[in-house]
Amino acid sequence: PGAHGRRTVEESTARVARALGVPDADVLACATGKIGVPVPHDVLLPGVDRALKALDPRGFGKTAHAILTTDAF
């Protein structure tokens, strides 16, 4: 990614790591959506915060649905 994308990835993974109490290196960034279209920093980070607040040990099904791809084959 470019400098802005790299900063967004580093900030988002650091937020998740802090919330989970793990090292930053243990959090991997992944994305769904259109390939090559960056997610704006000011959209992604609040979304990370909302996702962290919504964590639920029984939420696997919702998580699996949330990461479905939009790619057409």
mmCIF file of N, CA and C in Angstrom:
data_model
loop_
_atom_site.group_PDB
_atom_site.id
_atom_site.type_symbol
_atom_site.label_atom_id
_atom_site.label_comp_id
_atom_site.label_asym_id
_atom_site.label_seq_id
_atom_site.Cartn_x
_atom_site.Cartn_y
_atom_site.Cartn_z
ATOM 1 N N PRO A 1 0.837 -1.199 0.000
ATOM 2 C CA PRO A 1 0.000 0.000 0.000
ATOM 3 C C PRO A 1 0.874 1.252 0.000
ATOM 4 N N GLY A 2 0.265 2.342 -0.332
ATOM 5 C CA GLY A 2 0.964 3.614 -0.243
ATOM 6 C C GLY A 2 1.137 4.013 1.216
ATOM 7 N N ALA A 3 1.754 5.168 1.434
ATOM 8 C CA ALA A 3 2.029 5.629 2.801
ATOM 9 C C ALA A 3 0.749 5.775 3.626
ATOM 10 N N HIS A 4 -0.307 6.301 3.009
ATOM 11 C CA HIS A 4 -1.567 6.459 3.754
ATOM 12 C C HIS A 4 -2.178 5.105 4.107
ATOM 13 N N GLY A 5 -2.132 4.176 3.155
ATOM 14 C CA GLY A 5 -2.659 2.838 3.412
ATOM 15 C C GLY A 5 -1.876 2.110 4.482
ATOM 16 N N ARG A 6 -0.560 2.252 4.422
ATOM 17 C CA ARG A 6 0.290 1.612 5.433
ATOM 18 C C ARG A 6 -0.025 2.169 6.823
ATOM 19 N N ARG A 7 -0.188 3.485 6.922
ATOM 20 C CA ARG A 7 -0.509 4.106 8.219
ATOM 21 C C ARG A 7 -1.850 3.590 8.738
ATOM 22 N N THR A 8 -2.825 3.484 7.862
ATOM 23 C CA THR A 8 -4.144 2.983 8.266
ATOM 24 C C THR A 8 -4.049 1.547 8.764
ATOM 25 N N VAL A 9 -3.319 0.709 8.045
ATOM 26 C CA VAL A 9 -3.148 -0.687 8.456
ATOM 27 C C VAL A 9 -2.447 -0.763 9.811
ATOM 28 N N GLU A 10 -1.375 -0.013 9.967
ATOM 29 C CA GLU A 10 -0.624 -0.062 11.227
ATOM 30 C C GLU A 10 -1.461 0.429 12.398
ATOM 31 N N GLU A 11 -2.221 1.504 12.204
ATOM 32 C CA GLU A 11 -3.067 2.006 13.294
ATOM 33 C C GLU A 11 -4.196 1.047 13.614
ATOM 34 N N SER A 12 -4.801 0.477 12.597
ATOM 35 C CA SER A 12 -5.935 -0.415 12.865
ATOM 36 C C SER A 12 -5.484 -1.694 13.558
ATOM 37 N N THR A 13 -4.384 -2.281 13.105
ATOM 38 C CA THR A 13 -3.927 -3.510 13.747
ATOM 39 C C THR A 13 -3.422 -3.241 15.162
ATOM 40 N N ALA A 14 -2.829 -2.082 15.398
ATOM 41 C CA ALA A 14 -2.388 -1.729 16.751
ATOM 42 C C ALA A 14 -3.583 -1.580 17.690
ATOM 43 N N ARG A 15 -4.670 -0.991 17.203
ATOM 44 C CA ARG A 15 -5.882 -0.853 18.035
ATOM 45 C C ARG A 15 -6.425 -2.215 18.429
ATOM 46 N N VAL A 16 -6.473 -3.110 17.467
ATOM 47 C CA VAL A 16 -6.987 -4.449 17.737
ATOM 48 C C VAL A 16 -6.069 -5.172 18.721
ATOM 49 N N ALA A 17 -4.771 -5.072 18.506
ATOM 50 C CA ALA A 17 -3.818 -5.734 19.398
ATOM 51 C C ALA A 17 -3.977 -5.234 20.833
ATOM 52 N N ARG A 18 -4.078 -3.927 20.996
ATOM 53 C CA ARG A 18 -4.256 -3.374 22.353
ATOM 54 C C ARG A 18 -5.533 -3.904 22.993
ATOM 55 N N ALA A 19 -6.614 -3.921 22.220
ATOM 56 C CA ALA A 19 -7.899 -4.376 22.761
ATOM 57 C C ALA A 19 -7.862 -5.843 23.158
ATOM 58 N N LEU A 20 -7.110 -6.638 22.423
ATOM 59 C CA LEU A 20 -7.040 -8.073 22.705
ATOM 60 C C LEU A 20 -5.901 -8.447 23.643
ATOM 61 N N GLY A 21 -5.022 -7.485 23.910
ATOM 62 C CA GLY A 21 -3.895 -7.760 24.798
ATOM 63 C C GLY A 21 -2.838 -8.651 24.177
ATOM 64 N N VAL A 22 -2.625 -8.480 22.884
ATOM 65 C CA VAL A 22 -1.618 -9.276 22.178
ATOM 66 C C VAL A 22 -0.630 -8.335 21.489
ATOM 67 N N PRO A 23 0.537 -8.855 21.094
ATOM 68 C CA PRO A 23 1.490 -8.023 20.356
ATOM 69 C C PRO A 23 0.918 -7.594 18.996
ATOM 70 N N ASP A 24 1.297 -6.416 18.544
ATOM 71 C CA ASP A 24 0.835 -5.919 17.238
ATOM 72 C C ASP A 24 1.103 -6.933 16.132
ATOM 73 N N ALA A 25 2.249 -7.602 16.198
ATOM 74 C CA ALA A 25 2.631 -8.546 15.154
ATOM 75 C C ALA A 25 1.703 -9.759 15.076
ATOM 76 N N ASP A 26 0.886 -9.981 16.102
ATOM 77 C CA ASP A 26 -0.050 -11.111 16.100
ATOM 78 C C ASP A 26 -1.369 -10.784 15.400
ATOM 79 N N VAL A 27 -1.539 -9.547 14.974
ATOM 80 C CA VAL A 27 -2.775 -9.131 14.304
ATOM 81 C C VAL A 27 -2.473 -8.907 12.827
ATOM 82 N N LEU A 28 -3.208 -9.598 11.975
ATOM 83 C CA LEU A 28 -3.023 -9.467 10.533
ATOM 84 C C LEU A 28 -4.178 -8.691 9.932
ATOM 85 N N ALA A 29 -3.862 -7.813 9.020
ATOM 86 C CA ALA A 29 -4.895 -7.032 8.341
ATOM 87 C C ALA A 29 -5.355 -7.777 7.097
ATOM 88 N N CYS A 30 -6.655 -7.833 6.902
ATOM 89 C CA CYS A 30 -7.253 -8.430 5.709
ATOM 90 C C CYS A 30 -8.357 -7.489 5.250
ATOM 91 N N ALA A 31 -8.735 -7.596 4.015
ATOM 92 C CA ALA A 31 -9.804 -6.736 3.519
ATOM 93 C C ALA A 31 -10.641 -7.481 2.502
ATOM 94 N N THR A 32 -11.909 -7.166 2.481
ATOM 95 C CA THR A 32 -12.776 -7.605 1.412
ATOM 96 C C THR A 32 -13.224 -6.350 0.691
ATOM 97 N N GLY A 33 -13.792 -6.502 -0.440
ATOM 98 C CA GLY A 33 -14.210 -5.337 -1.215
ATOM 99 C C GLY A 33 -13.530 -5.354 -2.564
ATOM 100 N N LYS A 34 -13.523 -4.232 -3.208
ATOM 101 C CA LYS A 34 -12.939 -4.131 -4.541
ATOM 102 C C LYS A 34 -11.426 -4.032 -4.446
ATOM 103 N N ILE A 35 -10.759 -4.851 -5.210
ATOM 104 C CA ILE A 35 -9.306 -4.880 -5.213
ATOM 105 C C ILE A 35 -8.773 -3.548 -5.740
ATOM 106 N N GLY A 36 -7.809 -2.995 -5.020
ATOM 107 C CA GLY A 36 -7.169 -1.752 -5.438
ATOM 108 C C GLY A 36 -7.883 -0.489 -5.006
ATOM 109 N N VAL A 37 -9.035 -0.615 -4.368
ATOM 110 C CA VAL A 37 -9.771 0.554 -3.896
ATOM 111 C C VAL A 37 -9.540 0.674 -2.393
ATOM 112 N N PRO A 38 -8.775 1.688 -1.962
ATOM 113 C CA PRO A 38 -8.461 1.803 -0.539
ATOM 114 C C PRO A 38 -9.685 2.210 0.292
ATOM 115 N N VAL A 39 -9.704 1.743 1.514
ATOM 116 C CA VAL A 39 -10.729 2.164 2.469
ATOM 117 C C VAL A 39 -10.199 3.416 3.161
ATOM 118 N N PRO A 40 -10.956 4.504 3.170
ATOM 119 C CA PRO A 40 -10.470 5.727 3.794
ATOM 120 C C PRO A 40 -10.168 5.534 5.289
ATOM 121 N N HIS A 41 -9.069 6.118 5.708
ATOM 122 C CA HIS A 41 -8.599 6.075 7.095
ATOM 123 C C HIS A 41 -9.714 6.471 8.067
ATOM 124 N N ASP A 42 -10.406 7.564 7.751
ATOM 125 C CA ASP A 42 -11.435 8.086 8.660
ATOM 126 C C ASP A 42 -12.712 7.259 8.645
ATOM 127 N N VAL A 43 -12.802 6.283 7.769
ATOM 128 C CA VAL A 43 -13.928 5.341 7.756
ATOM 129 C C VAL A 43 -13.524 4.045 8.453
ATOM 130 N N LEU A 44 -12.319 3.567 8.153
ATOM 131 C CA LEU A 44 -11.880 2.276 8.680
ATOM 132 C C LEU A 44 -11.688 2.291 10.193
ATOM 133 N N LEU A 45 -11.000 3.280 10.704
ATOM 134 C CA LEU A 45 -10.682 3.259 12.139
ATOM 135 C C LEU A 45 -11.917 3.316 13.034
ATOM 136 N N PRO A 46 -12.910 4.151 12.757
ATOM 137 C CA PRO A 46 -14.133 4.072 13.568
ATOM 138 C C PRO A 46 -14.835 2.720 13.427
ATOM 139 N N GLY A 47 -14.732 2.105 12.246
ATOM 140 C CA GLY A 47 -15.306 0.774 12.058
ATOM 141 C C GLY A 47 -14.603 -0.274 12.906
ATOM 142 N N VAL A 48 -13.287 -0.145 13.021
ATOM 143 C CA VAL A 48 -12.520 -1.049 13.892
ATOM 144 C C VAL A 48 -12.998 -0.889 15.330
ATOM 145 N N ASP A 49 -13.163 0.353 15.757
ATOM 146 C CA ASP A 49 -13.622 0.603 17.134
ATOM 147 C C ASP A 49 -15.006 0.000 17.372
ATOM 148 N N ARG A 50 -15.912 0.145 16.392
ATOM 149 C CA ARG A 50 -17.262 -0.437 16.535
ATOM 150 C C ARG A 50 -17.187 -1.958 16.587
ATOM 151 N N ALA A 51 -16.338 -2.536 15.758
ATOM 152 C CA ALA A 51 -16.194 -3.997 15.742
ATOM 153 C C ALA A 51 -15.650 -4.507 17.070
ATOM 154 N N LEU A 52 -14.687 -3.787 17.627
ATOM 155 C CA LEU A 52 -14.134 -4.205 18.920
ATOM 156 C C LEU A 52 -15.186 -4.170 20.014
ATOM 157 N N LYS A 53 -16.039 -3.163 19.990
ATOM 158 C CA LYS A 53 -17.102 -3.063 20.996
ATOM 159 C C LYS A 53 -18.134 -4.172 20.829
ATOM 160 N N ALA A 54 -18.262 -4.682 19.602
ATOM 161 C CA ALA A 54 -19.281 -5.695 19.322
ATOM 162 C C ALA A 54 -18.764 -7.125 19.474
ATOM 163 N N LEU A 55 -17.512 -7.299 19.860
ATOM 164 C CA LEU A 55 -16.970 -8.655 19.995
ATOM 165 C C LEU A 55 -17.823 -9.493 20.935
ATOM 166 N N ASP A 56 -18.064 -10.727 20.521
ATOM 167 C CA ASP A 56 -18.886 -11.648 21.297
ATOM 168 C C ASP A 56 -18.356 -13.055 21.036
ATOM 169 N N PRO A 57 -18.049 -13.804 22.078
ATOM 170 C CA PRO A 57 -17.516 -15.152 21.853
ATOM 171 C C PRO A 57 -18.477 -16.059 21.082
ATOM 172 N N ARG A 58 -19.741 -15.693 21.003
ATOM 173 C CA ARG A 58 -20.718 -16.495 20.253
ATOM 174 C C ARG A 58 -20.956 -15.930 18.857
ATOM 175 N N GLY A 59 -20.121 -15.004 18.413
ATOM 176 C CA GLY A 59 -20.372 -14.292 17.163
ATOM 177 C C GLY A 59 -19.710 -14.837 15.917
ATOM 178 N N PHE A 60 -19.294 -16.102 15.911
ATOM 179 C CA PHE A 60 -18.576 -16.633 14.750
ATOM 180 C C PHE A 60 -19.408 -16.542 13.468
ATOM 181 N N GLY A 61 -20.666 -16.874 13.535
ATOM 182 C CA GLY A 61 -21.512 -16.835 12.336
ATOM 183 C C GLY A 61 -21.605 -15.440 11.749
ATOM 184 N N LYS A 62 -21.753 -14.446 12.595
ATOM 185 C CA LYS A 62 -21.809 -13.058 12.115
ATOM 186 C C LYS A 62 -20.470 -12.644 11.510
ATOM 187 N N THR A 63 -19.391 -13.111 12.119
ATOM 188 C CA THR A 63 -18.064 -12.800 11.590
ATOM 189 C C THR A 63 -17.879 -13.421 10.215
ATOM 190 N N ALA A 64 -18.258 -14.675 10.070
ATOM 191 C CA ALA A 64 -18.113 -15.347 8.787
ATOM 192 C C ALA A 64 -18.921 -14.637 7.707
ATOM 193 N N HIS A 65 -20.107 -14.183 8.037
ATOM 194 C CA HIS A 65 -20.936 -13.469 7.076
ATOM 195 C C HIS A 65 -20.310 -12.121 6.710
ATOM 196 N N ALA A 66 -19.722 -11.463 7.670
ATOM 197 C CA ALA A 66 -19.151 -10.128 7.437
ATOM 198 C C ALA A 66 -17.960 -10.147 6.492
ATOM 199 N N ILE A 67 -17.268 -11.264 6.404
ATOM 200 C CA ILE A 67 -16.074 -11.296 5.567
ATOM 201 C C ILE A 67 -16.306 -11.969 4.216
ATOM 202 N N LEU A 68 -17.540 -12.183 3.851
ATOM 203 C CA LEU A 68 -17.830 -12.740 2.531
ATOM 204 C C LEU A 68 -17.277 -11.808 1.452
ATOM 205 N N THR A 69 -16.781 -12.367 0.397
ATOM 206 C CA THR A 69 -16.189 -11.564 -0.673
ATOM 207 C C THR A 69 -17.255 -10.969 -1.580
ATOM 208 N N THR A 70 -16.926 -9.841 -2.177
ATOM 209 C CA THR A 70 -17.816 -9.224 -3.161
ATOM 210 C C THR A 70 -17.304 -9.452 -4.574
ATOM 211 N N ASP A 71 -16.196 -10.193 -4.695
ATOM 212 C CA ASP A 71 -15.636 -10.461 -6.015
ATOM 213 C C ASP A 71 -16.602 -11.320 -6.841
ATOM 214 N N ALA A 72 -16.721 -11.025 -8.101
ATOM 215 C CA ALA A 72 -17.532 -11.837 -9.010
ATOM 216 C C ALA A 72 -16.609 -12.730 -9.823
ATOM 217 N N PHE A 73 -16.989 -13.979 -9.954
ATOM 218 C CA PHE A 73 -16.159 -14.920 -10.701
ATOM 219 C C PHE A 73 -16.844 -15.347 -11.976
#
